Amino acid sequence: MRNKSRSRVGIHNLLFAGLLLLPASLLAEPITLKRAVELALQHANGAAIAAAEQQNALANYRQLHDNYLPQVTLGSGLGWSFGFPLTLGGSAPSIFNINAGSALIHPELRAFIHAAKTETAAAGFHSKDQRNQVIQDTVLSYAELEKWEQRLDRLHEIYPDVQKMQAAVADRVKEGIDSELDASRARLSEARLRLRIAEAQGSADVLREHLSKLTGLPANGIQTENDSLPAFPATPSNDDAPKQAADSSPAVQSAIEHARAQYLRAEGEHRTLLPTVDFGAQYALLSTFNNYQNYYIPARPCTVSIGTFLCPASTFQKNNATIGVSIRIPLFNANQRARAAAADADALKAKRQADAARNQVSEETLRLQRAVTQMQAAHDVAEIEYEIAQKNVEAAETRMKSSTANLHDLDNARTQSSEKLIALQDVTFELERNQIALLRATGNLETWALGVR
């Protein structure tokens, strides 16, 4: 009964391994890192959103600037009048009318235009920062997927040996050489390996799905290409690197330009209290059914028996036009003064945020410098430990041939080698993660990923 149970477990394990092998080997195809980044820049939502924000900022600038261009409208105020013709929609009834108007002297408008132009520059830097974010996200996902694919290949490679070891221990238990505890340990080793395979396969599937959303490729058609990541440049060791990174950071530059725009807006709110001059012109074609001919400007005095009056001169005109300027001088506007004070506070807040962004980038660059140095040392340690573990496996195999070691010694050596390899892969990826972040901080990420300047 126990043998049948073990047989079913063995069949289950074989099916499990076969299913895990299918997605990576049959459905995926290699894609280079450069191609993945190029597709991500075309399809990623973050870059598209940043580009739309930049277009919106440019449109706001044009909207404000166009206030100096005459705005011309053609309309009509048709309607029947009883008595004196009253206004319709703010203008006298007319068959049709043409109105034109534009700003001439607006001190606050000039400040708002400069603010909008500065905000456009800030949006441009933000768009560049989002572009770098998309590249970093793509590169990190690609590098991590490569790690899990390499791990899967290694785990699938050693899985048959683990199964053979489990079967050999089972036979030794039957022969009375090993105990049931040894059999349990062998099954535990096989179960742990299946767990690692499931973990690696699940992580790889999630990363493929994420890269699919970034690049537009089908998830089951993504597989990394070996040695696709370019060689990393030497880590900058100069003390000025954090300051240089802060000066060249698109995120910092965007924050600085946004702060400038807020100060210009505050200046515009203060200038709203100054006099303004607008240009205006109007033409209207009037009609007789609105009683205009009955209400007109008296033209000359008339003397009658009861006194002197202004007599009508019948000066009704169908065609009427007005052109001139409108001058407004604010005298008292407490509401606007409060708005100006609020704008001053917003400008101060934006400046502090820009200072904080600069400090954050500078500190993060310094941290990444030190982290890369530390991870390089950790990578060297993990690499040497893996080399030693490999030599232990070779030594155990040699002792097995000379009958000075048993299956458990070989199994332990192989297990230690697998653990050291996994540790080496994890350290390698963490080193790559910090190197990629440092490349972004120093402004060299796109050049490194795409190989262009």
Short mmCIF file of C-alpha atoms in Angstrom, two decimals:
data_model
loop_
_atom_site.label_atom_id
_atom_site.label_comp_id
_atom_site.label_asym_id
_atom_site.label_seq_id
_atom_site.Cartn_x
_atom_site.Cartn_y
_atom_site.Cartn_z
CA MET A 1 0.00 0.00 0.00
CA ARG A 2 2.82 2.36 0.90
CA ASN A 3 4.60 1.52 -2.38
CA LYS A 4 1.48 2.39 -4.37
CA SER A 5 1.21 5.70 -2.53
CA ARG A 6 4.82 6.51 -3.27
CA SER A 7 4.31 5.57 -6.93
CA ARG A 8 1.39 7.97 -7.20
CA VAL A 9 3.51 10.70 -5.59
CA GLY A 10 6.29 10.07 -8.10
CA ILE A 11 3.88 10.32 -11.05
CA HIS A 12 2.44 13.51 -9.58
CA ASN A 13 5.91 14.98 -9.26
CA LEU A 14 6.77 14.17 -12.86
CA LEU A 15 3.56 15.78 -14.11
CA PHE A 16 4.24 18.81 -11.90
CA ALA A 17 7.73 19.27 -13.35
CA GLY A 18 6.44 18.83 -16.91
CA LEU A 19 3.75 21.47 -16.48
CA LEU A 20 6.21 23.94 -15.03
CA LEU A 21 8.51 23.45 -18.00
CA LEU A 22 5.84 24.19 -20.63
CA PRO A 23 5.42 28.00 -20.29
CA ALA A 24 9.11 28.81 -20.45
CA SER A 25 10.21 26.38 -23.15
CA LEU A 26 7.31 26.23 -25.60
CA LEU A 27 5.57 29.59 -25.50
CA ALA A 28 8.24 32.21 -24.87
CA GLU A 29 10.70 33.70 -27.35
CA PRO A 30 13.81 35.79 -26.62
CA ILE A 31 13.62 39.58 -26.63
CA THR A 32 16.59 41.85 -26.05
CA LEU A 33 16.65 44.46 -23.32
CA LYS A 34 17.02 47.29 -25.83
CA ARG A 35 13.94 46.15 -27.74
CA ALA A 36 11.93 45.82 -24.53
CA VAL A 37 12.85 49.38 -23.51
CA GLU A 38 11.98 50.76 -26.95
CA LEU A 39 8.56 49.09 -26.86
CA ALA A 40 7.95 50.26 -23.29
CA LEU A 41 8.63 53.88 -24.25
CA GLN A 42 5.99 53.54 -26.97
CA HIS A 43 3.32 51.72 -24.94
CA ALA A 44 3.82 52.54 -21.25
CA ASN A 45 0.99 54.52 -19.64
CA GLY A 46 3.31 56.60 -17.45
CA ALA A 47 5.12 58.15 -20.41
CA ALA A 48 1.83 58.79 -22.23
CA ILE A 49 0.32 60.50 -19.17
CA ALA A 50 3.39 62.73 -18.77
CA ALA A 51 3.25 63.66 -22.46
CA ALA A 52 -0.43 64.58 -22.12
CA GLU A 53 0.37 66.75 -19.08
CA GLN A 54 3.05 68.54 -21.09
CA GLN A 55 0.59 69.20 -23.93
CA ASN A 56 -1.93 70.51 -21.41
CA ALA A 57 0.63 72.93 -19.95
CA LEU A 58 1.52 74.18 -23.43
CA ALA A 59 -2.17 74.67 -24.26
CA ASN A 60 -2.67 76.70 -21.06
CA TYR A 61 0.25 78.93 -22.05
CA ARG A 62 -1.22 79.51 -25.52
CA GLN A 63 -4.64 80.22 -24.02
CA LEU A 64 -3.24 83.00 -21.83
CA HIS A 65 -1.00 84.41 -24.57
CA ASP A 66 -3.91 84.57 -27.03
CA ASN A 67 -5.70 87.07 -24.79
CA TYR A 68 -3.68 89.73 -26.63
CA LEU A 69 -5.21 88.63 -29.94
CA PRO A 70 -8.66 90.06 -30.82
CA GLN A 71 -11.48 87.65 -30.12
CA VAL A 72 -14.21 88.12 -32.75
CA THR A 73 -17.73 86.79 -32.39
CA LEU A 74 -20.70 86.99 -34.75
CA GLY A 75 -24.20 86.77 -33.31
CA SER A 76 -27.76 87.96 -33.38
CA GLY A 77 -30.27 89.30 -30.88
CA LEU A 78 -33.55 88.89 -32.74
CA GLY A 79 -36.69 89.67 -30.78
CA TRP A 80 -39.88 91.77 -30.76
CA SER A 81 -39.92 94.91 -28.61
CA PHE A 82 -42.77 96.67 -26.83
CA GLY A 83 -41.83 100.15 -25.75
CA PHE A 84 -38.16 100.87 -25.33
CA PRO A 85 -35.99 98.00 -26.73
CA LEU A 86 -34.43 96.23 -23.76
CA THR A 87 -31.25 94.15 -23.94
CA LEU A 88 -31.12 90.49 -24.85
CA GLY A 89 -28.15 88.62 -23.33
CA GLY A 90 -26.42 91.87 -22.44
CA SER A 91 -26.66 93.55 -25.84
CA ALA A 92 -29.33 95.50 -27.68
CA PRO A 93 -31.64 93.54 -30.03
CA SER A 94 -30.20 93.43 -33.54
CA ILE A 95 -30.50 91.48 -36.75
CA PHE A 96 -26.87 90.53 -36.34
CA ASN A 97 -23.84 91.95 -34.57
CA ILE A 98 -20.06 91.54 -34.55
CA ASN A 99 -18.01 91.99 -31.39
CA ALA A 100 -14.24 92.12 -31.06
CA GLY A 101 -12.08 92.56 -27.98
CA SER A 102 -8.58 91.92 -26.68
CA ALA A 103 -6.32 92.80 -23.81
CA LEU A 104 -4.04 95.82 -24.28
CA ILE A 105 -2.43 96.57 -20.94
CA HIS A 106 -2.74 93.84 -18.31
CA PRO A 107 0.17 93.68 -15.87
CA GLU A 108 -1.22 90.54 -14.23
CA LEU A 109 -1.69 88.79 -17.58
CA ARG A 110 1.98 89.13 -18.45
CA ALA A 111 2.93 87.50 -15.15
CA PHE A 112 0.43 84.70 -15.68
CA ILE A 113 1.80 84.09 -19.19
CA HIS A 114 5.35 83.85 -17.85
CA ALA A 115 4.11 81.47 -15.16
CA ALA A 116 2.39 79.25 -17.74
CA LYS A 117 5.53 79.21 -19.89
CA THR A 118 7.61 78.20 -16.88
CA GLU A 119 5.07 75.52 -15.98
CA THR A 120 5.43 74.17 -19.53
CA ALA A 121 9.17 73.80 -18.94
CA ALA A 122 8.43 72.04 -15.63
CA ALA A 123 6.10 69.64 -17.45
CA GLY A 124 8.86 68.92 -19.95
CA PHE A 125 11.28 67.96 -17.18
CA HIS A 126 8.55 65.87 -15.54
CA SER A 127 7.96 64.07 -18.83
CA LYS A 128 11.68 63.30 -19.05
CA ASP A 129 11.64 62.00 -15.47
CA GLN A 130 8.68 59.74 -16.28
CA ARG A 131 10.54 58.48 -19.33
CA ASN A 132 13.45 57.53 -17.07
CA GLN A 133 10.98 55.85 -14.69
CA VAL A 134 9.61 53.72 -17.53
CA ILE A 135 13.13 52.73 -18.58
CA GLN A 136 14.10 51.85 -15.00
CA ASP A 137 10.92 49.83 -14.47
CA THR A 138 11.47 47.92 -17.72
CA VAL A 139 15.16 47.23 -17.06
CA LEU A 140 14.55 46.05 -13.50
CA SER A 141 11.69 43.78 -14.55
CA TYR A 142 13.81 42.38 -17.37
CA ALA A 143 16.80 41.76 -15.09
CA GLU A 144 14.65 40.10 -12.44
CA LEU A 145 12.92 37.91 -15.03
CA GLU A 146 16.34 36.86 -16.28
CA LYS A 147 17.26 35.87 -12.72
CA TRP A 148 14.16 33.71 -12.29
CA GLU A 149 14.59 32.11 -15.72
CA GLN A 150 18.18 31.16 -14.91
CA ARG A 151 17.03 29.79 -11.57
CA LEU A 152 14.29 27.74 -13.24
CA ASP A 153 16.80 26.30 -15.69
CA ARG A 154 19.06 25.29 -12.81
CA LEU A 155 16.21 23.82 -10.74
CA HIS A 156 14.88 21.83 -13.68
CA GLU A 157 18.40 20.60 -14.32
CA ILE A 158 18.87 19.19 -10.82
CA TYR A 159 15.29 17.97 -10.36
CA PRO A 160 15.92 14.52 -11.95
CA ASP A 161 18.94 14.01 -9.68
CA VAL A 162 16.83 14.80 -6.63
CA GLN A 163 14.20 12.32 -7.77
CA LYS A 164 16.86 9.68 -8.30
CA MET A 165 18.22 10.39 -4.85
CA GLN A 166 14.76 9.99 -3.33
CA ALA A 167 14.26 6.67 -5.14
CA ALA A 168 17.71 5.45 -4.08
CA VAL A 169 17.01 6.29 -0.44
CA ALA A 170 13.67 4.49 -0.68
CA ASP A 171 15.47 1.38 -1.92
CA ARG A 172 18.03 1.67 0.87
CA VAL A 173 15.18 1.87 3.38
CA LYS A 174 13.75 -1.37 1.96
CA GLU A 175 17.13 -3.02 2.29
CA GLY A 176 17.42 -1.82 5.86
CA ILE A 177 20.44 0.42 5.17
CA ASP A 178 18.67 3.74 5.78
CA SER A 179 15.93 4.59 8.25
CA GLU A 180 12.48 6.03 7.66
CA LEU A 181 13.87 9.35 8.87
CA ASP A 182 16.32 9.34 5.94
CA ALA A 183 13.43 8.68 3.58
CA SER A 184 11.50 11.61 5.04
CA ARG A 185 14.51 13.85 4.61
CA ALA A 186 14.81 12.82 0.96
CA ARG A 187 11.13 13.55 0.37
CA LEU A 188 11.59 16.89 2.12
CA SER A 189 14.47 17.80 -0.21
CA GLU A 190 12.31 16.96 -3.23
CA ALA A 191 9.35 18.92 -1.83
CA ARG A 192 11.55 21.93 -1.15
CA LEU A 193 12.80 21.81 -4.72
CA ARG A 194 9.24 21.72 -6.05
CA LEU A 195 8.45 24.69 -3.83
CA ARG A 196 11.38 26.64 -5.27
CA ILE A 197 10.31 25.74 -8.79
CA ALA A 198 6.77 26.95 -8.08
CA GLU A 199 8.11 30.15 -6.53
CA ALA A 200 10.41 30.83 -9.48
CA GLN A 201 7.71 30.02 -12.05
CA GLY A 202 5.16 32.22 -10.30
CA SER A 203 7.56 35.16 -10.05
CA ALA A 204 8.53 34.76 -13.70
CA ASP A 205 4.88 34.70 -14.79
CA VAL A 206 4.10 37.88 -12.83
CA LEU A 207 7.10 39.66 -14.35
CA ARG A 208 6.14 38.55 -17.85
CA GLU A 209 2.65 39.95 -17.28
CA HIS A 210 4.13 43.26 -16.08
CA LEU A 211 6.48 43.46 -19.07
CA SER A 212 3.52 42.64 -21.29
CA LYS A 213 1.67 45.70 -19.95
CA LEU A 214 4.79 47.81 -20.51
CA THR A 215 5.74 46.61 -23.98
CA GLY A 216 2.44 45.52 -25.52
CA LEU A 217 3.78 42.01 -26.20
CA PRO A 218 1.82 38.89 -25.14
CA ALA A 219 2.93 37.71 -21.73
CA ASN A 220 3.52 34.11 -22.80
CA GLY A 221 5.76 35.34 -25.62
CA ILE A 222 8.36 37.09 -23.48
CA GLN A 223 11.68 35.52 -22.60
CA THR A 224 14.95 37.28 -21.81
CA GLU A 225 18.01 36.89 -23.96
CA ASN A 226 21.22 35.83 -22.28
CA ASP A 227 23.88 38.56 -21.89
CA SER A 228 21.38 41.16 -23.12
CA LEU A 229 22.15 43.60 -20.29
CA PRO A 230 25.00 45.93 -21.25
CA ALA A 231 28.06 46.09 -19.05
CA PHE A 232 27.64 48.53 -16.19
CA PRO A 233 29.98 51.54 -16.11
CA ALA A 234 32.35 52.09 -13.22
CA THR A 235 30.69 53.50 -10.11
CA PRO A 236 31.48 57.22 -9.70
CA SER A 237 33.57 57.66 -6.59
CA ASN A 238 33.98 61.45 -6.57
CA ASP A 239 32.37 63.39 -3.74
CA ASP A 240 30.71 65.80 -6.19
CA ALA A 241 28.55 63.07 -7.74
CA PRO A 242 25.56 63.65 -5.40
CA LYS A 243 25.57 67.40 -6.11
CA GLN A 244 25.94 66.83 -9.85
CA ALA A 245 23.08 64.33 -9.79
CA ALA A 246 20.85 66.82 -7.98
CA ASP A 247 21.71 69.56 -10.49
CA SER A 248 20.95 67.37 -13.51
CA SER A 249 17.96 65.48 -12.13
CA PRO A 250 14.79 66.05 -14.21
CA ALA A 251 12.69 65.65 -11.05
CA VAL A 252 14.61 68.41 -9.29
CA GLN A 253 14.54 70.66 -12.35
CA SER A 254 10.80 70.12 -12.67
CA ALA A 255 10.30 71.07 -9.00
CA ILE A 256 12.45 74.20 -9.43
CA GLU A 257 10.52 75.32 -12.53
CA HIS A 258 7.23 74.66 -10.77
CA ALA A 259 8.37 76.83 -7.84
CA ARG A 260 9.28 79.63 -10.27
CA ALA A 261 5.86 79.34 -11.88
CA GLN A 262 4.18 79.63 -8.47
CA TYR A 263 6.12 82.81 -7.70
CA LEU A 264 5.10 84.28 -11.06
CA ARG A 265 1.47 83.38 -10.38
CA ALA A 266 1.70 85.10 -6.99
CA GLU A 267 3.13 88.15 -8.72
CA GLY A 268 0.22 88.08 -11.16
CA GLU A 269 -2.31 87.92 -8.32
CA HIS A 270 -0.74 91.05 -6.81
CA ARG A 271 -0.74 92.83 -10.19
CA THR A 272 -4.46 92.15 -10.56
CA LEU A 273 -4.93 95.18 -8.28
CA LEU A 274 -3.34 97.46 -10.94
CA PRO A 275 -5.26 99.35 -13.70
CA THR A 276 -5.99 97.52 -16.95
CA VAL A 277 -6.84 98.62 -20.50
CA ASP A 278 -8.81 96.53 -23.00
CA PHE A 279 -9.59 97.08 -26.67
CA GLY A 280 -13.20 96.72 -27.82
CA ALA A 281 -15.19 97.12 -31.03
CA GLN A 282 -18.79 96.38 -31.96
CA TYR A 283 -21.02 96.57 -35.01
CA ALA A 284 -24.79 95.98 -35.03
CA LEU A 285 -27.45 96.01 -37.71
CA LEU A 286 -30.65 97.28 -36.04
CA SER A 287 -34.23 96.79 -37.14
CA THR A 288 -37.37 98.98 -37.12
CA PHE A 289 -39.52 96.29 -35.44
CA ASN A 290 -37.62 96.95 -32.22
CA ASN A 291 -38.94 100.55 -32.01
CA TYR A 292 -35.50 102.14 -32.34
CA GLN A 293 -36.97 104.79 -34.67
CA ASN A 294 -39.21 105.97 -31.82
CA TYR A 295 -36.39 106.39 -29.34
CA TYR A 296 -33.46 108.48 -30.51
CA ILE A 297 -31.23 111.25 -29.36
CA PRO A 298 -32.89 114.70 -29.65
CA ALA A 299 -30.84 116.88 -31.98
CA ARG A 300 -32.01 120.54 -31.52
CA PRO A 301 -33.95 122.74 -29.08
CA CYS A 302 -37.54 123.72 -29.89
CA THR A 303 -39.49 126.62 -28.35
CA VAL A 304 -43.21 126.18 -27.89
CA SER A 305 -45.86 128.08 -25.92
CA ILE A 306 -45.18 126.19 -22.76
CA GLY A 307 -41.36 126.36 -22.91
CA THR A 308 -38.19 125.16 -24.66
CA PHE A 309 -37.58 121.41 -25.28
CA LEU A 310 -35.24 119.16 -27.22
CA CYS A 311 -37.02 118.21 -30.42
CA PRO A 312 -36.53 114.88 -32.25
CA ALA A 313 -34.42 114.96 -35.37
CA SER A 314 -35.33 111.52 -36.79
CA THR A 315 -31.70 110.30 -36.73
CA PHE A 316 -32.34 106.53 -36.53
CA GLN A 317 -29.52 104.47 -38.13
CA LYS A 318 -29.67 100.80 -39.07
CA ASN A 319 -25.89 100.50 -39.15
CA ASN A 320 -24.17 101.24 -35.84
CA ALA A 321 -20.56 100.81 -34.74
CA THR A 322 -18.42 101.48 -31.67
CA ILE A 323 -14.66 101.22 -31.20
CA GLY A 324 -12.48 102.23 -28.29
CA VAL A 325 -10.79 101.15 -25.09
CA SER A 326 -12.08 100.12 -21.70
CA ILE A 327 -10.09 101.34 -18.68
CA ARG A 328 -10.59 99.78 -15.26
CA ILE A 329 -8.95 101.04 -12.08
CA PRO A 330 -9.45 98.80 -9.02
CA LEU A 331 -10.09 100.81 -5.87
CA PHE A 332 -10.85 98.24 -3.20
CA ASN A 333 -10.80 94.43 -3.54
CA ALA A 334 -10.25 92.58 -0.27
CA ASN A 335 -11.02 89.23 -1.93
CA GLN A 336 -8.18 89.66 -4.41
CA ARG A 337 -5.74 90.64 -1.68
CA ALA A 338 -6.57 87.40 0.11
CA ARG A 339 -6.00 85.46 -3.14
CA ALA A 340 -2.60 87.13 -3.52
CA ALA A 341 -1.65 86.18 0.04
CA ALA A 342 -2.66 82.56 -0.62
CA ALA A 343 -0.58 82.57 -3.82
CA ASP A 344 2.44 83.77 -1.83
CA ALA A 345 2.01 80.82 0.52
CA ASP A 346 1.78 78.39 -2.41
CA ALA A 347 4.96 79.85 -3.89
CA LEU A 348 6.83 79.42 -0.61
CA LYS A 349 5.56 75.84 -0.32
CA ALA A 350 6.73 75.04 -3.87
CA LYS A 351 10.18 76.43 -3.12
CA ARG A 352 10.52 74.29 -0.02
CA GLN A 353 9.40 71.25 -1.99
CA ALA A 354 12.05 71.96 -4.62
CA ASP A 355 14.70 72.20 -1.91
CA ALA A 356 13.47 68.92 -0.43
CA ALA A 357 13.60 67.23 -3.85
CA ARG A 358 17.18 68.41 -4.36
CA ASN A 359 18.23 67.11 -0.94
CA GLN A 360 16.48 63.80 -1.52
CA VAL A 361 18.21 63.19 -4.86
CA SER A 362 21.59 64.15 -3.41
CA GLU A 363 21.18 61.84 -0.41
CA GLU A 364 19.81 59.00 -2.54
CA THR A 365 22.75 59.25 -4.95
CA LEU A 366 25.23 59.04 -2.07
CA ARG A 367 23.34 56.07 -0.59
CA LEU A 368 23.37 54.30 -3.96
CA GLN A 369 27.10 54.90 -4.35
CA ARG A 370 27.77 53.24 -1.03
CA ALA A 371 25.21 50.49 -1.65
CA VAL A 372 26.82 49.55 -4.98
CA THR A 373 30.24 49.34 -3.33
CA GLN A 374 28.82 47.18 -0.56
CA MET A 375 26.89 44.90 -2.94
CA GLN A 376 29.97 44.43 -5.12
CA ALA A 377 31.82 43.14 -2.07
CA ALA A 378 28.83 40.92 -1.14
CA HIS A 379 28.76 39.61 -4.73
CA ASP A 380 32.44 38.63 -4.49
CA VAL A 381 31.74 36.77 -1.23
CA ALA A 382 28.71 34.95 -2.69
CA GLU A 383 30.67 34.01 -5.80
CA ILE A 384 33.53 32.50 -3.77
CA GLU A 385 31.08 30.64 -1.53
CA TYR A 386 29.42 29.14 -4.60
CA GLU A 387 32.79 28.09 -6.01
CA ILE A 388 33.61 26.35 -2.70
CA ALA A 389 30.21 24.63 -2.69
CA GLN A 390 30.81 23.39 -6.25
CA LYS A 391 34.18 21.98 -5.23
CA ASN A 392 32.50 20.26 -2.27
CA VAL A 393 30.12 18.56 -4.69
CA GLU A 394 33.03 17.39 -6.82
CA ALA A 395 34.82 16.14 -3.71
CA ALA A 396 31.70 14.27 -2.54
CA GLU A 397 31.34 12.61 -5.96
CA THR A 398 35.00 11.57 -5.81
CA ARG A 399 34.56 10.11 -2.33
CA MET A 400 31.43 8.29 -3.51
CA LYS A 401 33.48 6.54 -6.18
CA SER A 402 36.03 5.53 -3.58
CA SER A 403 33.26 4.44 -1.17
CA THR A 404 34.35 6.92 1.51
CA ALA A 405 31.09 8.89 1.31
CA ASN A 406 27.43 7.94 1.11
CA LEU A 407 24.39 9.28 -0.74
CA HIS A 408 23.53 11.64 2.07
CA ASP A 409 26.93 13.32 1.89
CA LEU A 410 26.45 13.89 -1.84
CA ASP A 411 22.88 15.11 -1.32
CA ASN A 412 23.99 17.59 1.33
CA ALA A 413 26.78 18.88 -0.89
CA ARG A 414 24.38 19.37 -3.82
CA THR A 415 21.86 21.07 -1.57
CA GLN A 416 24.51 23.47 -0.27
CA SER A 417 25.62 24.19 -3.84
CA SER A 418 22.04 25.00 -4.91
CA GLU A 419 21.55 27.28 -1.92
CA LYS A 420 24.78 29.13 -2.63
CA LEU A 421 23.82 29.54 -6.28
CA ILE A 422 20.45 31.00 -5.30
CA ALA A 423 22.19 33.37 -2.89
CA LEU A 424 24.61 34.41 -5.65
CA GLN A 425 21.72 35.09 -8.04
CA ASP A 426 19.91 37.19 -5.42
CA VAL A 427 23.03 39.23 -4.62
CA THR A 428 23.72 39.73 -8.33
CA PHE A 429 20.24 41.09 -8.90
CA GLU A 430 20.42 43.39 -5.88
CA LEU A 431 23.72 44.73 -7.23
CA GLU A 432 22.10 45.31 -10.62
CA ARG A 433 19.12 47.01 -8.96
CA ASN A 434 21.37 49.52 -7.20
CA GLN A 435 23.50 50.07 -10.29
CA ILE A 436 20.41 50.79 -12.39
CA ALA A 437 19.06 53.23 -9.79
CA LEU A 438 22.44 54.95 -9.67
CA LEU A 439 22.47 55.26 -13.46
CA ARG A 440 19.10 56.97 -13.32
CA ALA A 441 20.23 59.28 -10.52
CA THR A 442 23.29 60.36 -12.51
CA GLY A 443 21.33 60.80 -15.75
CA ASN A 444 23.02 57.94 -17.65
CA LEU A 445 20.25 55.33 -17.65
CA GLU A 446 18.84 55.94 -21.13
CA THR A 447 22.31 56.08 -22.68
CA TRP A 448 23.24 52.80 -21.00
CA ALA A 449 19.97 50.98 -21.84
CA LEU A 450 19.59 52.11 -25.45
CA GLY A 451 23.20 52.72 -26.35
CA VAL A 452 22.48 56.23 -27.71
CA ARG A 453 23.54 59.71 -26.70
#
